C-alpha angles and dihedrals in degrees: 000000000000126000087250089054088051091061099033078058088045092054094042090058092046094050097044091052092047085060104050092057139080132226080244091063093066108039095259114122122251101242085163128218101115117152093200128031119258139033118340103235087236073059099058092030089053096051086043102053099243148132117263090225088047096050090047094043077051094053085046096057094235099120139040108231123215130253094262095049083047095053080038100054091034083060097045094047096051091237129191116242078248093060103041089046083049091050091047087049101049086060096045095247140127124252106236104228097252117238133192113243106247114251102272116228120192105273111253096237093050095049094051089056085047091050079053098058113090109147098043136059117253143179128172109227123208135180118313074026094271120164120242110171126013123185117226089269104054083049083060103045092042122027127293099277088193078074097051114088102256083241087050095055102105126120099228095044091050087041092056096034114034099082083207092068090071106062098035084062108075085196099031091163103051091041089045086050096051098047088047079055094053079054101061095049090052091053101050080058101051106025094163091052093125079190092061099036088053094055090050098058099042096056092043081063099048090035136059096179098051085049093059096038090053093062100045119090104237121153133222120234104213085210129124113255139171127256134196126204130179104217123194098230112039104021125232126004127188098193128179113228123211136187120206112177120212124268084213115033112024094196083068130080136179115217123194133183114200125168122219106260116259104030135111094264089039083058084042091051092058102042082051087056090045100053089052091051104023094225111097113239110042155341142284119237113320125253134254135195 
């Protein structure tokens, strides 16, 4: 068989698959109007990360994917071990053995900085920007993270789902932009992540906006910036963000908001301090989930 019948193979299985399956299969809701049964290809191309043009050019047997958009695209369409072994073999490459990433824990060095930052608000952020480790403070800007279920506990899915969120932001829609943004880019790294796979596809069900942001092509600055919350307790806070990635573990990041002392947030940031402790000044040991 030629190369050409290979993909024209490849694009069959895909499109008949497309087809067997529901929007409730893959987490997308069922607004009907189809004019044919199954997944609609903006669908598949959506939950795999990929462009709408590239999935079709892929149906139609006109490009060989890569190894990641094949694992993607095995995993959206609820494929056998058969099937995914048959697609692999149709473009002449190797399945990777598939492993489950290992259960991240808050790297040692990071939570005893954390531990160390009592005036400002921290989290330690892993892969599928999940956090991993939050000091008193952030608990108290944010939302106390010990009540959220430990799956639950994602940025982007607390930042999407959580109606607080909203109206702490100042800016919501650029910051839940720019985190949608973060996800892409986690999952171009890790395209056989289930977990993520699974989160995108849930909030692109609860959530319009983080469907349509998921398909554009915006791009993250890494840069510091400066974000501003209104927070019910303590008022307005202008508050500096910074990143700062682990030595040791690179999927792992530790962010920090401080405010400049002096000004209006820096005194916030204290009465905020103050009401969890009830000692003004500072907080006790950080947190940890």
């Amino acid at each position: 068989m030629s190369g050409d019948a290979h993909l024209k193979e490849l694009g069959e299985i895909l499109k008949a698959r497309r087809a067997e399956l529901t929007p409730r299969t893959v987490g997308l809701p069922d607004t009907g109007g189809r004019r044919v049964p199954g997944l609609r290809r903006e669908e598949v191309a959506l939950l795999a990360t990929i462009s709408t043009d590239y999935y079709t050019r892929l149906e139609q047997g006109r490009i060989q994917p890569s190894a990641s958009v094949l694992a993607a695209l095995a995993h959206v369409l609820h494929l056998s071990d058969h099937q995914r072994d048959r697609l692999f073999e149709l473009v002449g490459r190797q399945r990777a053995r598939q492993r489950r990433p290992a259960t991240q824990k808050a790297h040692p060095p990071l939570r005893r900085l954390l531990d160390e930052l009592t005036s400002s608000p921290g989290v330690v952020i892993g892969r599928r920007m999940d956090i991993l480790a939050w000091n008193p403070l952030a608990a108290a800007l944010f939302t106390d993270f010990a009540e959220v279920p430990e799956g639950g506990r994602n940025c982007v899915r607390i930042l999407f789902t959580d109606p607080s969120m909203r109206t702490l932001y100042a800016d919501w829609r650029t910051i839940a932009r720019h985190c949608v943004s973060h996800l892409r880019m986690e999952a171009a790294k890790h395209p056989e992540d289930p977990q993520l796979t699974s989160l995108v596809g849930e909030l692109s069900v609860e959530d319009r906006d983080f469907g349509q942001w998921w398909g554009s092509r915006h791009l993250p600055s890494r840069k510091a910036g400066v974000k501003r919350f209104h927070h019910p307790l303590v008022g307005e806070l202008v508050l500096d963000c910074d990143t700062f990635v682990c030595g040791g573990d690179p999927d792992q990041e530790l962010v920090v908001w401080t405010a400049e002392p002096g000004t209006p947030s820096y005194d916030g940031l204290r009465a905020l301090a103050s009401r969890v402790t009830g000692r003004p000044g500072g907080l006790t040991a950080g947190q940890a989930g």
